[in-house]
Coordinates of N, CA and C in Angstrom, one line a residue:
M24 N -33.5 -22.1 2.1 CA -32.3 -21.9 3.0 C -31.2 -22.9 2.6
A25 N -30.0 -22.4 2.5 CA -28.9 -23.2 2.2 C -28.4 -24.0 3.4
N26 N -28.0 -25.3 3.1 CA -27.5 -26.1 4.2 C -26.0 -25.8 4.3
L27 N -25.3 -26.4 5.2 CA -23.9 -26.2 5.4 C -23.0 -26.6 4.2
N28 N -23.4 -27.7 3.6 CA -22.6 -28.1 2.4 C -22.7 -27.2 1.3
E29 N -23.9 -26.7 1.0 CA -24.2 -25.7 0.0 C -23.4 -24.4 0.2
F30 N -23.4 -24.0 1.5 CA -22.7 -22.8 1.9 C -21.2 -23.0 1.6
R31 N -20.7 -24.1 2.1 CA -19.2 -24.3 2.0 C -18.8 -24.4 0.5
S32 N -19.6 -25.1 -0.3 CA -19.2 -25.3 -1.7 C -19.4 -24.0 -2.6
N33 N -20.1 -23.0 -2.0 CA -20.3 -21.8 -2.8 C -19.6 -20.5 -2.2
F34 N -18.9 -20.7 -1.2 CA -18.2 -19.6 -0.5 C -16.8 -19.5 -0.9
F35 N -16.3 -18.4 -1.5 CA -14.9 -18.2 -1.9 C -14.5 -16.8 -1.3
G36 N -13.9 -16.8 -0.1 CA -13.5 -15.6 0.5 C -12.1 -15.2 0.2
V37 N -11.8 -14.0 0.5 CA -10.5 -13.4 0.3 C -9.8 -13.3 1.6
R38 N -8.6 -13.8 1.8 CA -7.8 -13.7 3.0 C -7.0 -12.5 3.0
P39 N -7.1 -11.7 4.1 CA -6.4 -10.4 4.2 C -4.9 -10.6 4.4
N40 N -4.4 -11.7 4.7 CA -3.0 -11.9 4.9 C -2.3 -12.4 3.6
R41 N -3.0 -12.5 2.5 CA -2.4 -12.8 1.2 C -2.4 -11.6 0.3
F42 N -1.3 -10.9 0.4 CA -1.1 -9.7 -0.4 C 0.4 -9.5 -0.8
M43 N 0.6 -8.6 -1.7 CA 1.9 -8.4 -2.2 C 2.0 -6.9 -2.6
V44 N 3.0 -6.2 -2.1 CA 3.2 -4.8 -2.5 C 4.4 -4.7 -3.4
Q45 N 4.3 -4.1 -4.5 CA 5.4 -4.0 -5.5 C 5.7 -2.5 -5.7
A46 N 6.9 -2.1 -5.7 CA 7.2 -0.7 -5.9 C 8.5 -0.5 -6.7
N47 N 8.7 0.7 -7.2 CA 9.9 1.1 -7.8 C 10.3 2.5 -7.1
W48 N 11.6 2.7 -6.9 CA 12.0 4.0 -6.3 C 12.2 4.9 -7.6
P49 N 12.0 6.1 -7.5 CA 12.2 7.0 -8.6 C 13.7 7.1 -8.9
S50 N 14.1 7.4 -10.1 CA 15.5 7.3 -10.5 C 16.3 8.5 -9.9
G51 N 15.6 9.6 -9.4 CA 16.4 10.7 -8.8 C 16.7 10.5 -7.4
V52 N 16.4 9.4 -6.8 CA 16.7 9.1 -5.4 C 18.1 8.4 -5.3
P53 N 19.0 9.0 -4.6 CA 20.4 8.4 -4.5 C 20.4 7.1 -3.7
S54 N 21.1 6.2 -4.1 CA 21.3 4.9 -3.4 C 20.0 4.2 -3.0
P55 N 19.1 4.0 -3.9 CA 17.8 3.4 -3.5 C 18.0 1.9 -3.0
P56 N 17.1 1.5 -2.1 CA 17.2 0.1 -1.6 C 16.8 -0.9 -2.7
D57 N 17.2 -2.1 -2.6 CA 16.7 -3.2 -3.4 C 15.3 -3.5 -3.0
V58 N 14.3 -3.3 -3.9 CA 12.9 -3.5 -3.6 C 12.4 -4.8 -4.3
S59 N 13.3 -5.6 -4.8 CA 12.8 -6.8 -5.4 C 12.1 -7.7 -4.5
N60 N 12.5 -7.7 -3.2 CA 11.8 -8.5 -2.1 C 11.0 -7.6 -1.2
L61 N 10.5 -6.5 -1.7 CA 9.7 -5.5 -0.8 C 8.6 -6.2 -0.1
F62 N 7.9 -7.2 -0.8 CA 6.8 -7.8 -0.2 C 7.1 -8.6 1.1
I63 N 8.4 -8.9 1.3 CA 8.8 -9.5 2.6 C 8.8 -8.5 3.7
Y64 N 9.2 -7.3 3.4 CA 9.3 -6.3 4.5 C 8.1 -5.5 4.7
V65 N 7.1 -5.4 3.8 CA 5.9 -4.7 4.1 C 5.0 -5.7 4.9
K66 N 4.8 -5.4 6.2 CA 4.1 -6.3 7.1 C 2.6 -6.1 6.9
G67 N 2.2 -4.9 6.7 CA 0.7 -4.7 6.6 C 0.4 -3.5 5.7
A68 N -0.7 -3.5 5.0 CA -1.1 -2.4 4.2 C -2.6 -2.5 4.0
D69 N -3.3 -1.3 4.1 CA -4.7 -1.3 3.8 C -4.8 -1.1 2.3
L70 N -5.9 -1.7 1.7 CA -6.2 -1.5 0.4 C -6.9 -0.1 0.4
P71 N -6.4 0.9 -0.3 CA -6.9 2.3 -0.1 C -8.3 2.4 -0.7
G72 N -9.1 3.3 -0.1 CA -10.4 3.6 -0.6 C -10.5 4.9 -1.3
S73 N -11.7 5.3 -1.6 CA -11.9 6.6 -2.2 C -13.2 7.1 -1.8
T74 N -13.4 8.4 -1.8 CA -14.7 9.0 -1.3 C -15.1 10.1 -2.4
I75 N -16.4 10.1 -2.7 CA -16.9 11.1 -3.5 C -17.7 12.1 -2.6
G76 N -17.3 13.3 -2.7 CA -17.9 14.4 -1.9 C -19.3 14.7 -2.4
T77 N -20.0 15.5 -1.7 CA -21.4 15.9 -2.1 C -21.5 17.4 -2.3
I78 N -22.3 17.8 -3.2 CA -22.6 19.2 -3.4 C -24.0 19.4 -3.1
N79 N -24.3 20.2 -2.0 CA -25.7 20.4 -1.6 C -26.2 21.6 -2.2
V80 N -27.4 21.5 -2.9 CA -28.0 22.7 -3.5 C -29.4 22.8 -2.9
A81 N -29.7 24.0 -2.3 CA -31.1 24.2 -1.8 C -32.0 24.5 -2.9
W82 N -33.2 23.8 -2.9 CA -34.2 24.1 -3.9 C -35.6 23.8 -3.3
Q83 N -36.4 24.9 -3.3 CA -37.7 24.8 -2.8 C -37.9 24.2 -1.4
G84 N -37.0 24.6 -0.5 CA -37.1 24.1 0.9 C -36.5 22.7 1.1
R85 N -35.8 22.2 0.1 CA -35.1 20.9 0.2 C -33.7 21.1 -0.1
V86 N -32.9 20.1 0.3 CA -31.5 20.0 -0.1 C -31.4 18.9 -1.1
I87 N -30.9 19.2 -2.3 CA -30.7 18.2 -3.3 C -29.2 18.0 -3.4
K88 N -28.8 16.7 -3.4 CA -27.4 16.3 -3.4 C -26.9 15.9 -4.8
F89 N -25.8 16.4 -5.1 CA -25.1 16.0 -6.4 C -23.7 15.5 -6.0
S90 N -23.2 14.6 -6.9 CA -21.9 14.1 -6.6 C -20.8 15.2 -6.9
G91 N -19.8 15.1 -6.0 CA -18.7 16.1 -6.1 C -17.5 15.5 -6.6
E92 N -16.4 15.9 -6.0 CA -15.0 15.4 -6.4 C -14.7 14.2 -5.7
R93 N -13.9 13.3 -6.4 CA -13.4 12.1 -5.7 C -12.1 12.5 -5.0
N94 N -12.0 11.9 -3.8 CA -10.8 12.2 -2.9 C -10.2 10.8 -2.5
Y95 N -8.9 10.8 -2.5 CA -8.1 9.6 -2.1 C -7.3 10.0 -0.8
S96 N -7.5 9.2 0.2 CA -6.8 9.4 1.5 C -5.3 8.8 1.3
D97 N -4.4 9.4 2.0 CA -3.0 8.9 2.0 C -3.0 7.4 2.4
W98 N -2.1 6.7 2.0 CA -1.9 5.2 2.2 C -0.9 5.0 3.2
V99 N -1.1 4.1 4.2 CA -0.2 3.9 5.3 C 0.2 2.4 5.2
I100 N 1.6 2.1 5.2 CA 2.1 0.8 5.2 C 2.9 0.6 6.5
N101 N 2.9 -0.7 7.0 CA 3.7 -1.1 8.1 C 4.9 -1.8 7.6
V102 N 6.1 -1.4 8.0 CA 7.3 -2.0 7.3 C 8.3 -2.5 8.4
Y103 N 8.8 -3.7 8.2 CA 9.9 -4.2 9.1 C 11.2 -3.5 8.8
D104 N 11.9 -3.2 9.8 CA 13.2 -2.6 9.6 C 14.2 -3.7 9.3
S105 N 15.3 -3.3 8.6 CA 16.3 -4.3 8.3 C 17.7 -3.8 8.6
N106 N 18.6 -4.6 9.0 CA 20.0 -4.2 9.2 C 20.9 -4.5 8.1
V107 N 20.4 -5.0 6.9 CA 21.1 -5.2 5.7 C 21.0 -3.9 4.9
P108 N 22.1 -3.3 4.6 CA 22.1 -2.0 3.9 C 21.3 -2.0 2.6
T109 N 21.4 -3.0 1.8 CA 20.6 -3.0 0.5 C 19.1 -3.2 0.7
K110 N 18.7 -3.7 1.9 CA 17.3 -4.0 2.2 C 16.7 -2.9 3.1
D111 N 17.5 -1.9 3.5 CA 17.1 -0.9 4.5 C 16.1 0.1 3.9
L112 N 14.8 -0.3 4.0 CA 13.8 0.6 3.5 C 13.7 1.9 4.2
R113 N 13.9 1.9 5.5 CA 13.8 3.2 6.2 C 14.8 4.2 5.7
T114 N 16.1 3.8 5.5 CA 17.0 4.7 4.9 C 16.6 5.1 3.5
G115 N 16.1 4.2 2.8 CA 15.6 4.5 1.4 C 14.5 5.5 1.4
F116 N 13.5 5.4 2.3 CA 12.5 6.4 2.4 C 13.0 7.7 2.8
E117 N 14.0 7.7 3.8 CA 14.6 9.0 4.2 C 15.3 9.7 3.1
R118 N 16.1 8.9 2.3 CA 16.8 9.5 1.1 C 15.8 10.0 0.1
W119 N 14.6 9.3 -0.1 CA 13.6 9.8 -1.0 C 13.1 11.1 -0.6
M120 N 12.7 11.2 0.7 CA 12.2 12.5 1.2 C 13.2 13.6 1.2
E121 N 14.5 13.3 1.4 CA 15.6 14.3 1.3 C 15.7 14.8 -0.1
A122 N 15.6 13.9 -1.1 CA 15.7 14.3 -2.5 C 14.5 15.2 -2.9
M123 N 13.3 15.0 -2.2 CA 12.2 15.8 -2.5 C 12.3 17.2 -1.9
D124 N 12.9 17.3 -0.7 CA 13.0 18.6 -0.1 C 14.2 18.5 0.9
G125 N 15.3 19.1 0.4 CA 16.5 19.0 1.2 C 16.4 19.7 2.6
R126 N 16.9 19.0 3.6 CA 16.9 19.5 5.0 C 17.6 20.9 5.1
N127 N 18.8 20.9 4.5 CA 19.6 22.1 4.7 C 19.5 23.0 3.5
T128 N 19.3 22.5 2.3 CA 19.3 23.3 1.1 C 17.9 23.8 0.7
H129 N 16.9 23.1 1.2 CA 15.5 23.3 0.9 C 15.3 23.3 -0.7
Q130 N 16.1 22.5 -1.3 CA 16.0 22.3 -2.8 C 14.8 21.4 -3.0
I131 N 13.8 21.8 -3.8 CA 12.6 21.0 -4.0 C 12.6 20.3 -5.3
N132 N 12.1 19.1 -5.3 CA 11.9 18.3 -6.6 C 10.5 17.7 -6.5
Y133 N 9.6 18.1 -7.3 CA 8.2 17.7 -7.3 C 8.0 16.4 -8.1
N134 N 9.0 16.0 -8.8 CA 8.8 14.9 -9.7 C 9.4 13.5 -9.3
L135 N 9.6 13.4 -8.0 CA 10.2 12.1 -7.5 C 9.0 11.2 -7.1
V136 N 8.3 10.7 -8.1 CA 7.1 9.9 -7.8 C 7.3 8.5 -8.5
S137 N 6.6 7.5 -8.1 CA 6.6 6.2 -8.8 C 5.3 5.6 -8.5
D138 N 4.9 4.6 -9.4 CA 3.7 3.9 -9.3 C 4.0 2.6 -8.4
W139 N 3.0 2.3 -7.6 CA 3.1 1.1 -6.7 C 1.9 0.2 -7.0
I140 N 2.1 -1.1 -6.8 CA 1.0 -2.0 -7.1 C 0.7 -2.8 -5.8
I141 N -0.5 -3.0 -5.5 CA -0.9 -3.8 -4.4 C -1.7 -5.0 -5.0
R142 N -1.1 -6.2 -4.8 CA -1.8 -7.4 -5.3 C -2.4 -8.1 -4.1
Y143 N -3.6 -8.7 -4.3 CA -4.3 -9.4 -3.3 C -5.2 -10.5 -3.9
S144 N -5.8 -11.2 -3.0 CA -6.8 -12.3 -3.4 C -6.0 -13.4 -4.1
D145 N -5.4 -14.3 -3.4 CA -4.6 -15.4 -4.0 C -5.5 -16.2 -4.9
V146 N -5.0 -16.7 -5.9 CA -5.7 -17.5 -6.9 C -6.1 -18.8 -6.3
T147 N -7.4 -19.2 -6.5 CA -7.9 -20.4 -6.0 C -8.1 -21.4 -7.1
I148 N -7.8 -22.6 -6.8 CA -8.1 -23.7 -7.8 C -8.9 -24.7 -7.0
G149 N -10.2 -24.7 -7.3 CA -11.1 -25.5 -6.5 C -11.2 -25.0 -5.1
Q150 N -10.9 -25.8 -4.1 CA -10.9 -25.4 -2.7 C -9.4 -25.1 -2.3
Q151 N -8.4 -25.3 -3.1 CA -7.0 -25.1 -2.8 C -6.6 -23.7 -3.2
S152 N -5.9 -23.0 -2.3 CA -5.3 -21.7 -2.7 C -3.8 -22.0 -3.0
T153 N -3.2 -21.0 -3.6 CA -1.8 -21.1 -3.9 C -1.0 -21.2 -2.6
P154 N 0.1 -21.9 -2.5 CA 0.9 -21.9 -1.3 C 1.4 -20.5 -0.9
A155 N 1.4 -20.3 0.4 CA 1.8 -18.9 0.9 C 3.2 -18.6 0.5
N156 N 4.1 -19.6 0.3 CA 5.5 -19.3 0.0 C 5.7 -19.0 -1.5
T157 N 4.7 -18.9 -2.3 CA 4.9 -18.6 -3.7 C 4.5 -17.2 -4.0
Q158 N 5.3 -16.2 -3.5 CA 4.9 -14.8 -3.7 C 5.3 -14.4 -5.1
S159 N 4.4 -14.6 -6.0 CA 4.6 -14.2 -7.4 C 3.4 -13.4 -7.8
P160 N 3.6 -12.4 -8.7 CA 2.5 -11.6 -9.1 C 1.4 -12.5 -9.8
N161 N 1.8 -13.6 -10.4 CA 0.9 -14.4 -11.1 C -0.1 -15.2 -10.1
N162 N 0.3 -15.2 -8.8 CA -0.6 -15.9 -7.9 C -1.7 -15.1 -7.3
F163 N -1.9 -13.9 -7.8 CA -3.0 -13.0 -7.3 C -3.9 -12.6 -8.4
N164 N -5.2 -12.6 -8.2 CA -6.1 -12.3 -9.2 C -6.7 -10.9 -9.1
K165 N -6.3 -10.1 -8.1 CA -6.8 -8.7 -8.0 C -5.6 -7.8 -7.7
A166 N -5.7 -6.6 -8.3 CA -4.6 -5.6 -8.0 C -5.1 -4.2 -8.3
V167 N -4.5 -3.3 -7.5 CA -4.7 -1.9 -7.8 C -3.3 -1.2 -7.9
K168 N -3.3 -0.2 -8.8 CA -2.1 0.6 -9.0 C -2.3 1.9 -8.5
L169 N -1.4 2.4 -7.6 CA -1.4 3.7 -7.0 C -0.5 4.6 -7.9
K170 N -1.0 5.6 -8.4 CA -0.3 6.5 -9.4 C 0.4 7.6 -8.7
N171 N 1.7 7.8 -9.0 CA 2.5 8.9 -8.6 C 2.6 9.0 -7.1
C172 N 3.1 7.9 -6.5 CA 3.3 7.8 -5.0 C 4.6 8.5 -4.6
F173 N 4.5 9.0 -3.4 CA 5.7 9.6 -2.7 C 5.5 9.6 -1.2
P174 N 6.5 9.3 -0.4 CA 6.3 9.3 1.1 C 6.1 10.7 1.6
T175 N 5.2 10.8 2.6 CA 5.0 12.1 3.3 C 5.3 12.0 4.8
D176 N 5.4 10.8 5.3 CA 5.7 10.7 6.8 C 6.3 9.3 7.0
I177 N 7.4 9.4 7.7 CA 8.1 8.1 8.2 C 7.9 8.1 9.7
G178 N 7.2 7.0 10.2 CA 6.9 6.9 11.6 C 8.2 6.6 12.4
P179 N 8.1 6.7 13.7 CA 9.2 6.4 14.5 C 9.4 4.9 14.7
I180 N 10.6 4.5 15.1 CA 10.8 3.2 15.6 C 11.0 3.2 17.1
T181 N 10.2 2.5 17.8 CA 10.3 2.5 19.3 C 11.4 1.6 19.7
L182 N 12.3 2.1 20.5 CA 13.4 1.3 21.1 C 13.1 1.2 22.6
N183 N 13.1 -0.1 23.0 CA 12.7 -0.3 24.4 C 13.3 -1.7 24.9
Y184 N 13.9 -1.7 26.0 CA 14.5 -2.9 26.6 C 13.5 -3.9 27.0
D185 N 12.3 -3.5 27.2 CA 11.2 -4.4 27.7 C 10.6 -5.3 26.5
V186 N 10.9 -4.9 25.3 CA 10.3 -5.6 24.1 C 11.2 -6.8 23.8
A187 N 10.6 -7.9 23.6 CA 11.3 -9.1 23.3 C 10.5 -9.9 22.2
D188 N 11.2 -10.8 21.5 CA 10.6 -11.7 20.6 C 9.8 -11.0 19.5
T189 N 10.3 -9.9 19.0 CA 9.7 -9.2 17.8 C 10.8 -8.5 17.1
F190 N 10.4 -8.0 15.9 CA 11.3 -7.2 15.1 C 10.8 -5.8 15.1
S191 N 11.8 -4.9 14.9 CA 11.4 -3.5 14.9 C 10.7 -3.2 13.6
E192 N 9.7 -2.2 13.7 CA 8.9 -1.9 12.5 C 8.6 -0.4 12.6
F193 N 8.1 0.2 11.5 CA 7.7 1.6 11.4 C 6.7 1.7 10.4
T194 N 6.0 2.8 10.4 CA 5.0 3.1 9.4 C 5.5 4.1 8.4
V195 N 4.9 4.1 7.2 CA 5.2 5.1 6.2 C 3.9 5.5 5.6
Q196 N 3.7 6.8 5.6 CA 2.5 7.4 5.0 C 2.8 7.8 3.6
I197 N 2.1 7.4 2.6 CA 2.4 7.6 1.2 C 1.2 8.3 0.5
A198 N 1.5 9.5 -0.1 CA 0.5 10.2 -0.9 C 0.6 9.7 -2.3
Y199 N -0.5 9.8 -3.0 CA -0.6 9.4 -4.4 C -1.7 10.2 -5.1
D200 N -1.7 10.3 -6.4 CA -2.8 11.0 -7.1 C -4.1 10.3 -7.1
Y201 N -4.1 9.0 -7.5 CA -5.3 8.2 -7.6 C -4.9 6.7 -7.7
W202 N -5.9 5.8 -7.5 CA -5.6 4.4 -7.8 C -6.6 3.9 -8.8
E203 N -6.2 2.8 -9.5 CA -7.0 2.2 -10.5 C -6.9 0.7 -10.4
P204 N -7.9 0.0 -10.7 CA -7.8 -1.5 -10.8 C -6.9 -1.8 -12.0
T205 N -6.1 -2.8 -11.8 CA -5.1 -3.2 -12.9 C -5.0 -4.7 -13.0
D206 N -4.6 -5.1 -14.2 CA -4.2 -6.5 -14.4 C -2.7 -6.7 -14.3
S207 N -2.0 -5.6 -14.5 CA -0.5 -5.8 -14.6 C 0.2 -5.7 -13.3

């Protein structure tokens, strides 16, 4: 049985509040927002999972299971709203969705997708982790790339006189083809 000192010296956990989301807007979206500081405005994001379905085959009174297709659930991020036009991600997502399917024209564009990267697990040096204020891709040792992302749902912003001491925020649901671990 390990004692407290052995446990402490051998435990290296990952903090869920040390992450960075990087994205590019597709070139066909008019007036895209400046996403160089996107990591500041993405308040929360789950690391997406994947599921492999099962194919059940009956054989001699039993059900034998085989692996099926891999499925990826849509990805949801929580975003702070901004009143600076170049940092206004909500308007950027609205323009992206409008470019994919026009409200009045119903003009469709299936190719307005981009890859996004989620970086997490800040680099540790001995027992010290990187300072929280050094948001650089080099300060994270794990990452996944989401391939061919596009927004499918922009959540509402609740306006209420009773709310104080907070910033407005909204969610965005993002569809993608698949994710893969990446070093870049």
